[in-house]
Amino acid sequence: MDRVDFLNTEEMSDEMLQHNEEIKQLEVGKSGKNGKLKIVLDIEPSSGKTRIKEKESAFPLSVQKEMYYDQFQPKMTHVYIVSSSGGILQGDKYLIDIILEKNALAHITTQGATRVYGMNVSNAIQVINVSLDDGAYLEFIPDQIIPYKNSRFYQEINFKVHDNATMIYSEIISPGRIGMGEIFDYEICYLRSIGKNHKDELRFTDYTKIEPKKMNLQDFGVLEQKQITATMYILAKRNDVEKIIQTLENEIKNSSEIEFGWSTMTKENGILLRILGNTTRDVIRLVYDITKIVRKTILHSDFHEIRKT
């Protein structure tokens, strides 16, 4: 399969297309280079708990068995996406499909950060498709993306969320391996997100293209001297969006360590948030605070930070 056909899109940037070469070691398409994962979640009739109804995977992607440890939402399933690889390498392409059927409740995260290794040739591609049916609720909060020196990463996420469903998604980008002195040494990180409803009507599109070697990310109006950037998408019913915004205005404030802002989507049935921070920990803490507000509004229950150690 051609790597561009895999995307099924004409929107891949020229900067990424010019680095679409075949690689000399383990070739594109060989085992481990095409990671795939599909999970379908529904309500188990007898217990009322959300379960993994169906799953398919291809190395190195998989999921752990669903867990139910949320004291505030005991019927919500917690799912960890796992990669048995140490990270994403040149020529890798991953496809992830997440489907929540009617009224399913889930918190999905990753076992660790998405590490994108440096590349001599080619690039790395990840496509994620997320679908929510009527009444479904999803908190999709993966760990941060860490682009290593000389890496090229393209990610496309397609959301199809029912007008009566709720989804929270966060995307955190680190400047690189800070402990190794790699700060904004990657070639390009190109992120593309598209949101539609169950009628295939457009809700939002969002593009982020970061090329550290071609731009000064510390300039005024770019990252404002911050190193960590994040984006959150909240898709919900219009009246719920209004309540969420009101709570955000009352409870979340900018500080010297972290800054954020938001805008509503065209039909006012969603919120797009941008976050800038000094540390990943600060940004993740704010992501959890915002998730807590959304959950309180939609599910009328509390939310606690997810512990992974």
PDB file of C-alpha atoms in Angstrom:
ATOM      1  CA  MET A   1       0.000   0.000   0.000  1.00  0.00           C
ATOM      2  CA  ASP A   2       1.312   3.439  -0.874  1.00  0.00           C
ATOM      3  CA  ARG A   3       1.853   5.536   2.202  1.00  0.00           C
ATOM      4  CA  VAL A   4      -0.073   8.511   0.814  1.00  0.00           C
ATOM      5  CA  ASP A   5      -3.048   6.305  -0.171  1.00  0.00           C
ATOM      6  CA  PHE A   6      -3.152   5.163   3.437  1.00  0.00           C
ATOM      7  CA  LEU A   7      -4.142   8.693   4.459  1.00  0.00           C
ATOM      8  CA  ASN A   8      -6.992   8.917   1.954  1.00  0.00           C
ATOM      9  CA  THR A   9      -6.514  12.683   1.907  1.00  0.00           C
ATOM     10  CA  GLU A  10      -5.190  15.376  -0.369  1.00  0.00           C
ATOM     11  CA  GLU A  11      -4.372  17.614   2.571  1.00  0.00           C
ATOM     12  CA  MET A  12      -0.950  16.238   3.469  1.00  0.00           C
ATOM     13  CA  SER A  13       1.514  19.119   3.437  1.00  0.00           C
ATOM     14  CA  ASP A  14       4.165  19.518   0.752  1.00  0.00           C
ATOM     15  CA  GLU A  15       6.792  19.509   3.500  1.00  0.00           C
ATOM     16  CA  MET A  16       5.765  15.974   4.444  1.00  0.00           C
ATOM     17  CA  LEU A  17       5.250  14.712   0.886  1.00  0.00           C
ATOM     18  CA  GLN A  18       8.797  15.614  -0.107  1.00  0.00           C
ATOM     19  CA  HIS A  19      10.018  13.232   2.605  1.00  0.00           C
ATOM     20  CA  ASN A  20       7.918  10.238   1.577  1.00  0.00           C
ATOM     21  CA  GLU A  21      10.859   8.110   0.469  1.00  0.00           C
ATOM     22  CA  GLU A  22      11.143   4.372   0.862  1.00  0.00           C
ATOM     23  CA  ILE A  23      13.590   3.361   3.579  1.00  0.00           C
ATOM     24  CA  LYS A  24      16.494   0.937   3.273  1.00  0.00           C
ATOM     25  CA  GLN A  25      16.075  -0.969   6.523  1.00  0.00           C
ATOM     26  CA  LEU A  26      12.721  -2.551   7.435  1.00  0.00           C
ATOM     27  CA  GLU A  27      10.617  -1.334   4.521  1.00  0.00           C
ATOM     28  CA  VAL A  28       7.304   0.458   4.723  1.00  0.00           C
ATOM     29  CA  GLY A  29       4.524  -2.123   4.991  1.00  0.00           C
ATOM     30  CA  LYS A  30       6.605  -4.785   6.734  1.00  0.00           C
ATOM     31  CA  SER A  31       5.503  -6.223  10.075  1.00  0.00           C
ATOM     32  CA  GLY A  32       5.756  -3.555  12.750  1.00  0.00           C
ATOM     33  CA  LYS A  33       5.738  -0.653  10.299  1.00  0.00           C
ATOM     34  CA  ASN A  34       1.954  -0.601   9.780  1.00  0.00           C
ATOM     35  CA  GLY A  35       0.484  -0.489  13.275  1.00  0.00           C
ATOM     36  CA  LYS A  36      -3.297  -0.815  13.416  1.00  0.00           C
ATOM     37  CA  LEU A  37      -5.844  -0.768  16.206  1.00  0.00           C
ATOM     38  CA  LYS A  38      -9.637  -0.829  16.197  1.00  0.00           C
ATOM     39  CA  ILE A  39     -11.842  -0.914  19.287  1.00  0.00           C
ATOM     40  CA  VAL A  40     -15.630  -0.819  19.500  1.00  0.00           C
ATOM     41  CA  LEU A  41     -17.198  -0.052  22.883  1.00  0.00           C
ATOM     42  CA  ASP A  42     -20.806  -0.621  23.906  1.00  0.00           C
ATOM     43  CA  ILE A  43     -22.934  -1.178  27.012  1.00  0.00           C
ATOM     44  CA  GLU A  44     -22.890  -4.693  28.485  1.00  0.00           C
ATOM     45  CA  PRO A  45     -26.638  -5.444  28.975  1.00  0.00           C
ATOM     46  CA  SER A  46     -26.544  -7.224  32.336  1.00  0.00           C
ATOM     47  CA  SER A  47     -24.142  -4.919  34.218  1.00  0.00           C
ATOM     48  CA  GLY A  48     -24.689  -1.662  32.377  1.00  0.00           C
ATOM     49  CA  LYS A  49     -20.914  -1.192  32.191  1.00  0.00           C
ATOM     50  CA  THR A  50     -19.155  -0.030  29.055  1.00  0.00           C
ATOM     51  CA  ARG A  51     -17.043  -2.840  27.603  1.00  0.00           C
ATOM     52  CA  ILE A  52     -14.764  -3.476  24.642  1.00  0.00           C
ATOM     53  CA  LYS A  53     -17.184  -5.276  22.344  1.00  0.00           C
ATOM     54  CA  GLU A  54     -14.730  -5.744  19.505  1.00  0.00           C
ATOM     55  CA  LYS A  55     -11.019  -5.214  18.990  1.00  0.00           C
ATOM     56  CA  GLU A  56      -8.532  -5.752  16.196  1.00  0.00           C
ATOM     57  CA  SER A  57      -4.851  -4.935  16.312  1.00  0.00           C
ATOM     58  CA  ALA A  58      -1.625  -5.276  14.374  1.00  0.00           C
ATOM     59  CA  PHE A  59       1.828  -5.014  15.937  1.00  0.00           C
ATOM     60  CA  PRO A  60       2.984  -2.852  17.628  1.00  0.00           C
ATOM     61  CA  LEU A  61      -0.412  -1.424  18.722  1.00  0.00           C
ATOM     62  CA  SER A  62      -2.778  -3.067  21.218  1.00  0.00           C
ATOM     63  CA  VAL A  63      -5.041  -2.264  24.177  1.00  0.00           C
ATOM     64  CA  GLN A  64      -5.028  -3.507  27.730  1.00  0.00           C
ATOM     65  CA  LYS A  65      -8.098  -5.162  29.195  1.00  0.00           C
ATOM     66  CA  GLU A  66     -10.693  -2.569  30.159  1.00  0.00           C
ATOM     67  CA  MET A  67     -10.630  -1.396  33.778  1.00  0.00           C
ATOM     68  CA  TYR A  68     -13.285  -0.023  36.127  1.00  0.00           C
ATOM     69  CA  TYR A  69     -11.634   1.888  38.936  1.00  0.00           C
ATOM     70  CA  ASP A  70     -13.419   5.237  38.758  1.00  0.00           C
ATOM     71  CA  GLN A  71     -15.252   5.644  42.053  1.00  0.00           C
ATOM     72  CA  PHE A  72     -17.332   8.475  40.603  1.00  0.00           C
ATOM     73  CA  GLN A  73     -18.270   6.612  37.392  1.00  0.00           C
ATOM     74  CA  PRO A  74     -18.070   2.877  38.199  1.00  0.00           C
ATOM     75  CA  LYS A  75     -19.656   1.894  34.866  1.00  0.00           C
ATOM     76  CA  MET A  76     -17.189   3.929  32.810  1.00  0.00           C
ATOM     77  CA  THR A  77     -14.425   1.878  31.224  1.00  0.00           C
ATOM     78  CA  HIS A  78     -10.799   3.021  31.273  1.00  0.00           C
ATOM     79  CA  VAL A  79      -8.778   1.884  28.273  1.00  0.00           C
ATOM     80  CA  TYR A  80      -5.019   2.157  27.755  1.00  0.00           C
ATOM     81  CA  ILE A  81      -3.600   2.157  24.224  1.00  0.00           C
ATOM     82  CA  VAL A  82      -0.245   0.373  24.289  1.00  0.00           C
ATOM     83  CA  SER A  83       2.648   0.236  21.843  1.00  0.00           C
ATOM     84  CA  SER A  84       5.218  -2.521  22.243  1.00  0.00           C
ATOM     85  CA  SER A  85       7.631  -0.390  20.233  1.00  0.00           C
ATOM     86  CA  GLY A  86       9.815   2.188  21.948  1.00  0.00           C
ATOM     87  CA  GLY A  87       8.387   4.881  19.707  1.00  0.00           C
ATOM     88  CA  ILE A  88       7.488   5.833  16.145  1.00  0.00           C
ATOM     89  CA  LEU A  89      10.301   5.402  13.610  1.00  0.00           C
ATOM     90  CA  GLN A  90      10.922   6.635  10.085  1.00  0.00           C
ATOM     91  CA  GLY A  91       8.536   4.992   7.635  1.00  0.00           C
ATOM     92  CA  ASP A  92       6.033   3.984  10.331  1.00  0.00           C
ATOM     93  CA  LYS A  93       2.330   4.526   9.770  1.00  0.00           C
ATOM     94  CA  TYR A  94      -0.286   3.893  12.430  1.00  0.00           C
ATOM     95  CA  LEU A  95      -4.058   3.688  12.034  1.00  0.00           C
ATOM     96  CA  ILE A  96      -6.315   3.824  15.114  1.00  0.00           C
ATOM     97  CA  ASP A  97     -10.124   3.519  15.041  1.00  0.00           C
ATOM     98  CA  ILE A  98     -12.142   4.212  18.201  1.00  0.00           C
ATOM     99  CA  ILE A  99     -15.917   3.659  18.093  1.00  0.00           C
ATOM    100  CA  LEU A 100     -18.322   4.311  20.964  1.00  0.00           C
ATOM    101  CA  GLU A 101     -21.836   2.986  20.472  1.00  0.00           C
ATOM    102  CA  LYS A 102     -24.984   4.470  22.011  1.00  0.00           C
ATOM    103  CA  ASN A 103     -24.584   5.696  25.631  1.00  0.00           C
ATOM    104  CA  ALA A 104     -21.081   4.223  26.048  1.00  0.00           C
ATOM    105  CA  LEU A 105     -18.844   5.945  28.631  1.00  0.00           C
ATOM    106  CA  ALA A 106     -15.065   5.772  28.297  1.00  0.00           C
ATOM    107  CA  HIS A 107     -11.800   7.357  29.335  1.00  0.00           C
ATOM    108  CA  ILE A 108      -9.057   6.471  26.850  1.00  0.00           C
ATOM    109  CA  THR A 109      -5.392   7.307  27.237  1.00  0.00           C
ATOM    110  CA  THR A 110      -1.977   5.970  26.282  1.00  0.00           C
ATOM    111  CA  GLN A 111       0.478   4.012  28.370  1.00  0.00           C
ATOM    112  CA  GLY A 112       3.100   6.695  27.810  1.00  0.00           C
ATOM    113  CA  ALA A 113       4.229   9.523  25.572  1.00  0.00           C
ATOM    114  CA  THR A 114       4.262   9.226  21.781  1.00  0.00           C
ATOM    115  CA  ARG A 115       7.997   9.370  21.027  1.00  0.00           C
ATOM    116  CA  VAL A 116       8.837  10.235  17.429  1.00  0.00           C
ATOM    117  CA  TYR A 117      12.436   9.255  16.703  1.00  0.00           C
ATOM    118  CA  GLY A 118      14.870  11.184  14.511  1.00  0.00           C
ATOM    119  CA  MET A 119      14.861  10.352  10.803  1.00  0.00           C
ATOM    120  CA  ASN A 120      17.438  10.173   8.033  1.00  0.00           C
ATOM    121  CA  VAL A 121      14.765   9.758   5.360  1.00  0.00           C
ATOM    122  CA  SER A 122      10.982   9.494   5.100  1.00  0.00           C
ATOM    123  CA  ASN A 123       8.569  10.493   7.884  1.00  0.00           C
ATOM    124  CA  ALA A 124       6.066   9.016  10.334  1.00  0.00           C
ATOM    125  CA  ILE A 125       2.291   9.105   9.940  1.00  0.00           C
ATOM    126  CA  GLN A 126      -0.534   8.491  12.400  1.00  0.00           C
ATOM    127  CA  VAL A 127      -4.232   8.575  11.516  1.00  0.00           C
ATOM    128  CA  ILE A 128      -6.895   8.378  14.237  1.00  0.00           C
ATOM    129  CA  ASN A 129     -10.632   8.025  13.561  1.00  0.00           C
ATOM    130  CA  VAL A 130     -13.015   8.604  16.478  1.00  0.00           C
ATOM    131  CA  SER A 131     -16.777   7.973  16.254  1.00  0.00           C
ATOM    132  CA  LEU A 132     -19.386   8.603  18.986  1.00  0.00           C
ATOM    133  CA  ASP A 133     -23.041   7.551  18.746  1.00  0.00           C
ATOM    134  CA  ASP A 134     -26.063   9.128  20.447  1.00  0.00           C
ATOM    135  CA  GLY A 135     -25.519   9.721  24.173  1.00  0.00           C
ATOM    136  CA  ALA A 136     -21.905   8.508  24.198  1.00  0.00           C
ATOM    137  CA  TYR A 137     -19.287  10.231  26.362  1.00  0.00           C
ATOM    138  CA  LEU A 138     -15.528  10.064  25.744  1.00  0.00           C
ATOM    139  CA  GLU A 139     -12.502  11.523  27.500  1.00  0.00           C
ATOM    140  CA  PHE A 140      -9.616  10.877  25.096  1.00  0.00           C
ATOM    141  CA  ILE A 141      -6.493  12.202  26.804  1.00  0.00           C
ATOM    142  CA  PRO A 142      -3.275  10.690  25.419  1.00  0.00           C
ATOM    143  CA  ASP A 143       0.126  11.532  26.851  1.00  0.00           C
ATOM    144  CA  GLN A 144       2.261  14.125  25.108  1.00  0.00           C
ATOM    145  CA  ILE A 145       3.906  13.886  21.695  1.00  0.00           C
ATOM    146  CA  ILE A 146       7.713  14.137  21.945  1.00  0.00           C
ATOM    147  CA  PRO A 147       9.324  14.843  18.542  1.00  0.00           C
ATOM    148  CA  TYR A 148      13.015  13.942  18.668  1.00  0.00           C
ATOM    149  CA  LYS A 149      15.765  15.794  16.812  1.00  0.00           C
ATOM    150  CA  ASN A 150      15.364  15.654  12.990  1.00  0.00           C
ATOM    151  CA  SER A 151      11.963  13.929  13.179  1.00  0.00           C
ATOM    152  CA  ARG A 152       9.036  14.516  10.804  1.00  0.00           C
ATOM    153  CA  PHE A 153       5.580  13.645  12.103  1.00  0.00           C
ATOM    154  CA  TYR A 154       2.159  13.927  10.462  1.00  0.00           C
ATOM    155  CA  GLN A 155      -1.015  13.221  12.417  1.00  0.00           C
ATOM    156  CA  GLU A 156      -4.567  13.353  11.140  1.00  0.00           C
ATOM    157  CA  ILE A 157      -7.566  12.936  13.447  1.00  0.00           C
ATOM    158  CA  ASN A 158     -11.114  12.573  12.147  1.00  0.00           C
ATOM    159  CA  PHE A 159     -13.909  13.001  14.686  1.00  0.00           C
ATOM    160  CA  LYS A 160     -17.499  11.974  13.972  1.00  0.00           C
ATOM    161  CA  VAL A 161     -19.478  12.907  17.069  1.00  0.00           C
ATOM    162  CA  HIS A 162     -23.264  12.702  17.376  1.00  0.00           C
ATOM    163  CA  ASP A 163     -24.935  15.996  18.262  1.00  0.00           C
ATOM    164  CA  ASN A 164     -26.174  14.381  21.504  1.00  0.00           C
ATOM    165  CA  ALA A 165     -22.762  12.958  22.449  1.00  0.00           C
ATOM    166  CA  THR A 166     -19.858  14.544  24.332  1.00  0.00           C
ATOM    167  CA  MET A 167     -16.162  14.266  23.553  1.00  0.00           C
ATOM    168  CA  ILE A 168     -13.052  15.745  25.172  1.00  0.00           C
ATOM    169  CA  TYR A 169      -9.736  15.405  23.347  1.00  0.00           C
ATOM    170  CA  SER A 170      -6.353  16.836  24.281  1.00  0.00           C
ATOM    171  CA  GLU A 171      -3.125  17.026  22.312  1.00  0.00           C
ATOM    172  CA  ILE A 172       0.093  18.048  24.061  1.00  0.00           C
ATOM    173  CA  ILE A 173       3.334  18.736  22.174  1.00  0.00           C
ATOM    174  CA  SER A 174       6.700  18.764  23.902  1.00  0.00           C
ATOM    175  CA  PRO A 175       9.636  20.674  22.344  1.00  0.00           C
ATOM    176  CA  GLY A 176      11.664  17.450  22.315  1.00  0.00           C
ATOM    177  CA  ARG A 177      13.880  15.523  24.705  1.00  0.00           C
ATOM    178  CA  ILE A 178      14.485  18.412  27.063  1.00  0.00           C
ATOM    179  CA  GLY A 179      16.734  16.358  29.350  1.00  0.00           C
ATOM    180  CA  MET A 180      19.016  15.610  26.386  1.00  0.00           C
ATOM    181  CA  GLY A 181      19.198  19.271  25.403  1.00  0.00           C
ATOM    182  CA  GLU A 182      16.917  18.786  22.400  1.00  0.00           C
ATOM    183  CA  ILE A 183      14.581  21.767  22.341  1.00  0.00           C
ATOM    184  CA  PHE A 184      12.747  22.451  19.071  1.00  0.00           C
ATOM    185  CA  ASP A 185      15.299  20.444  17.077  1.00  0.00           C
ATOM    186  CA  TYR A 186      12.737  18.462  15.066  1.00  0.00           C
ATOM    187  CA  GLU A 187      12.035  19.132  11.381  1.00  0.00           C
ATOM    188  CA  ILE A 188       8.242  19.349  11.323  1.00  0.00           C
ATOM    189  CA  CYS A 189       5.197  18.397  13.356  1.00  0.00           C
ATOM    190  CA  TYR A 190       2.019  18.702  11.286  1.00  0.00           C
ATOM    191  CA  LEU A 191      -1.306  18.040  13.013  1.00  0.00           C
ATOM    192  CA  ARG A 192      -4.657  18.093  11.224  1.00  0.00           C
ATOM    193  CA  SER A 193      -8.037  17.618  12.934  1.00  0.00           C
ATOM    194  CA  ILE A 194     -11.516  17.526  11.419  1.00  0.00           C
ATOM    195  CA  GLY A 195     -14.772  17.268  13.368  1.00  0.00           C
ATOM    196  CA  LYS A 196     -18.168  16.325  11.939  1.00  0.00           C
ATOM    197  CA  ASN A 197     -21.509  15.297  13.410  1.00  0.00           C
ATOM    198  CA  HIS A 198     -23.519  12.119  12.767  1.00  0.00           C
ATOM    199  CA  LYS A 199     -25.063  13.752   9.688  1.00  0.00           C
ATOM    200  CA  ASP A 200     -21.585  14.351   8.274  1.00  0.00           C
ATOM    201  CA  GLU A 201     -21.969  18.101   8.781  1.00  0.00           C
ATOM    202  CA  LEU A 202     -18.745  19.974   9.478  1.00  0.00           C
ATOM    203  CA  ARG A 203     -18.216  21.140  13.063  1.00  0.00           C
ATOM    204  CA  PHE A 204     -14.604  22.307  12.880  1.00  0.00           C
ATOM    205  CA  THR A 205     -11.257  21.980  11.144  1.00  0.00           C
ATOM    206  CA  ASP A 206      -7.932  22.746  12.787  1.00  0.00           C
ATOM    207  CA  TYR A 207      -4.374  22.686  11.481  1.00  0.00           C
ATOM    208  CA  THR A 208      -1.104  23.043  13.351  1.00  0.00           C
ATOM    209  CA  LYS A 209       2.198  23.101  11.493  1.00  0.00           C
ATOM    210  CA  ILE A 210       5.345  23.631  13.538  1.00  0.00           C
ATOM    211  CA  GLU A 211       8.708  23.906  11.772  1.00  0.00           C
ATOM    212  CA  PRO A 212      11.181  25.022  14.446  1.00  0.00           C
ATOM    213  CA  LYS A 213      14.086  25.396  12.031  1.00  0.00           C
ATOM    214  CA  LYS A 214      12.089  27.793   9.854  1.00  0.00           C
ATOM    215  CA  MET A 215      10.451  29.916  12.550  1.00  0.00           C
ATOM    216  CA  ASN A 216      11.342  31.490  15.870  1.00  0.00           C
ATOM    217  CA  LEU A 217       8.899  29.830  18.234  1.00  0.00           C
ATOM    218  CA  GLN A 218       9.896  32.125  21.079  1.00  0.00           C
ATOM    219  CA  ASP A 219       8.692  35.241  19.235  1.00  0.00           C
ATOM    220  CA  PHE A 220       5.906  37.341  20.690  1.00  0.00           C
ATOM    221  CA  GLY A 221       2.575  35.984  19.520  1.00  0.00           C
ATOM    222  CA  VAL A 222       3.856  32.447  18.894  1.00  0.00           C
ATOM    223  CA  LEU A 223       4.692  30.538  22.092  1.00  0.00           C
ATOM    224  CA  GLU A 224       5.307  33.574  24.313  1.00  0.00           C
ATOM    225  CA  GLN A 225       8.569  32.132  25.725  1.00  0.00           C
ATOM    226  CA  LYS A 226       6.766  28.912  26.681  1.00  0.00           C
ATOM    227  CA  GLN A 227       7.942  25.449  25.591  1.00  0.00           C
ATOM    228  CA  ILE A 228       4.874  23.231  25.927  1.00  0.00           C
ATOM    229  CA  THR A 229       1.809  23.706  23.747  1.00  0.00           C
ATOM    230  CA  ALA A 230      -1.529  21.925  23.865  1.00  0.00           C
ATOM    231  CA  THR A 231      -4.888  21.928  22.121  1.00  0.00           C
ATOM    232  CA  MET A 232      -8.192  20.676  23.473  1.00  0.00           C
ATOM    233  CA  TYR A 233     -11.440  20.025  21.605  1.00  0.00           C
ATOM    234  CA  ILE A 234     -14.692  19.793  23.521  1.00  0.00           C
ATOM    235  CA  LEU A 235     -17.736  18.719  21.488  1.00  0.00           C
ATOM    236  CA  ALA A 236     -21.088  18.872  23.271  1.00  0.00           C
ATOM    237  CA  LYS A 237     -24.638  20.165  23.005  1.00  0.00           C
ATOM    238  CA  ARG A 238     -24.968  23.938  22.740  1.00  0.00           C
ATOM    239  CA  ASN A 239     -26.555  24.466  26.158  1.00  0.00           C
ATOM    240  CA  ASP A 240     -23.819  22.356  27.766  1.00  0.00           C
ATOM    241  CA  VAL A 241     -21.148  24.366  25.948  1.00  0.00           C
ATOM    242  CA  GLU A 242     -22.574  27.558  27.443  1.00  0.00           C
ATOM    243  CA  LYS A 243     -22.374  26.083  30.958  1.00  0.00           C
ATOM    244  CA  ILE A 244     -18.816  24.853  30.416  1.00  0.00           C
ATOM    245  CA  ILE A 245     -17.652  28.270  29.216  1.00  0.00           C
ATOM    246  CA  GLN A 246     -19.263  30.002  32.174  1.00  0.00           C
ATOM    247  CA  THR A 247     -17.453  27.677  34.579  1.00  0.00           C
ATOM    248  CA  LEU A 248     -14.148  28.106  32.730  1.00  0.00           C
ATOM    249  CA  GLU A 249     -14.434  31.870  33.059  1.00  0.00           C
ATOM    250  CA  ASN A 250     -15.133  31.608  36.788  1.00  0.00           C
ATOM    251  CA  GLU A 251     -12.635  28.918  37.789  1.00  0.00           C
ATOM    252  CA  ILE A 252      -9.646  28.881  35.407  1.00  0.00           C
ATOM    253  CA  LYS A 253      -7.194  31.780  35.366  1.00  0.00           C
ATOM    254  CA  ASN A 254      -3.964  32.509  33.487  1.00  0.00           C
ATOM    255  CA  SER A 255      -0.714  32.672  35.456  1.00  0.00           C
ATOM    256  CA  SER A 256       2.988  33.210  34.857  1.00  0.00           C
ATOM    257  CA  GLU A 257       3.408  29.435  34.461  1.00  0.00           C
ATOM    258  CA  ILE A 258       0.529  28.774  32.109  1.00  0.00           C
ATOM    259  CA  GLU A 259      -1.679  30.663  29.683  1.00  0.00           C
ATOM    260  CA  PHE A 260      -4.757  29.553  27.797  1.00  0.00           C
ATOM    261  CA  GLY A 261      -7.615  30.823  25.704  1.00  0.00           C
ATOM    262  CA  TRP A 262     -10.602  29.432  23.871  1.00  0.00           C
ATOM    263  CA  SER A 263     -13.106  30.054  21.116  1.00  0.00           C
ATOM    264  CA  THR A 264     -16.452  28.473  20.354  1.00  0.00           C
ATOM    265  CA  MET A 265     -17.060  26.568  17.151  1.00  0.00           C
ATOM    266  CA  THR A 266     -19.271  27.976  14.400  1.00  0.00           C
ATOM    267  CA  LYS A 267     -22.517  26.411  15.596  1.00  0.00           C
ATOM    268  CA  GLU A 268     -21.588  26.952  19.259  1.00  0.00           C
ATOM    269  CA  ASN A 269     -21.662  23.196  19.854  1.00  0.00           C
ATOM    270  CA  GLY A 270     -18.007  22.930  20.707  1.00  0.00           C
ATOM    271  CA  ILE A 271     -14.970  24.666  22.195  1.00  0.00           C
ATOM    272  CA  LEU A 272     -11.389  24.858  20.922  1.00  0.00           C
ATOM    273  CA  LEU A 273      -8.779  25.636  23.584  1.00  0.00           C
ATOM    274  CA  ARG A 274      -5.085  26.522  23.262  1.00  0.00           C
ATOM    275  CA  ILE A 275      -2.707  26.106  26.179  1.00  0.00           C
ATOM    276  CA  LEU A 276       0.889  27.282  26.654  1.00  0.00           C
ATOM    277  CA  GLY A 277       2.980  26.154  29.601  1.00  0.00           C
ATOM    278  CA  ASN A 278       6.479  25.961  31.030  1.00  0.00           C
ATOM    279  CA  THR A 279       6.287  22.267  31.922  1.00  0.00           C
ATOM    280  CA  THR A 280       4.357  19.241  30.726  1.00  0.00           C
ATOM    281  CA  ARG A 281       3.138  18.735  34.265  1.00  0.00           C
ATOM    282  CA  ASP A 282       1.570  22.209  34.385  1.00  0.00           C
ATOM    283  CA  VAL A 283      -0.201  21.640  31.079  1.00  0.00           C
ATOM    284  CA  ILE A 284      -1.494  18.187  32.013  1.00  0.00           C
ATOM    285  CA  ARG A 285      -2.812  19.556  35.294  1.00  0.00           C
ATOM    286  CA  LEU A 286      -4.816  22.200  33.409  1.00  0.00           C
ATOM    287  CA  VAL A 287      -6.094  19.590  30.940  1.00  0.00           C
ATOM    288  CA  TYR A 288      -7.385  17.563  33.891  1.00  0.00           C
ATOM    289  CA  ASP A 289      -8.957  20.653  35.481  1.00  0.00           C
ATOM    290  CA  ILE A 290     -10.841  21.376  32.257  1.00  0.00           C
ATOM    291  CA  THR A 291     -11.858  17.722  31.915  1.00  0.00           C
ATOM    292  CA  LYS A 292     -13.195  17.880  35.463  1.00  0.00           C
ATOM    293  CA  ILE A 293     -15.382  20.858  34.533  1.00  0.00           C
ATOM    294  CA  VAL A 294     -16.776  19.087  31.482  1.00  0.00           C
ATOM    295  CA  ARG A 295     -17.487  15.873  33.366  1.00  0.00           C
ATOM    296  CA  LYS A 296     -19.203  17.775  36.169  1.00  0.00           C
ATOM    297  CA  THR A 297     -21.387  19.550  33.603  1.00  0.00           C
ATOM    298  CA  ILE A 298     -22.305  16.476  31.557  1.00  0.00           C
ATOM    299  CA  LEU A 299     -22.204  13.541  33.995  1.00  0.00           C
ATOM    300  CA  HIS A 300     -22.678  15.479  37.264  1.00  0.00           C
ATOM    301  CA  SER A 301     -19.769  13.638  38.872  1.00  0.00           C
ATOM    302  CA  ASP A 302     -16.214  14.373  39.937  1.00  0.00           C
ATOM    303  CA  PHE A 303     -12.973  13.540  38.139  1.00  0.00           C
ATOM    304  CA  HIS A 304      -9.594  12.651  39.596  1.00  0.00           C
ATOM    305  CA  GLU A 305      -6.223  12.699  37.906  1.00  0.00           C
ATOM    306  CA  ILE A 306      -5.251   9.405  36.287  1.00  0.00           C
ATOM    307  CA  ARG A 307      -2.221   7.783  37.940  1.00  0.00           C
ATOM    308  CA  LYS A 308       0.061   5.775  35.661  1.00  0.00           C
ATOM    309  CA  THR A 309       2.878   4.917  38.059  1.00  0.00           C
TER     310      THR A 309
END
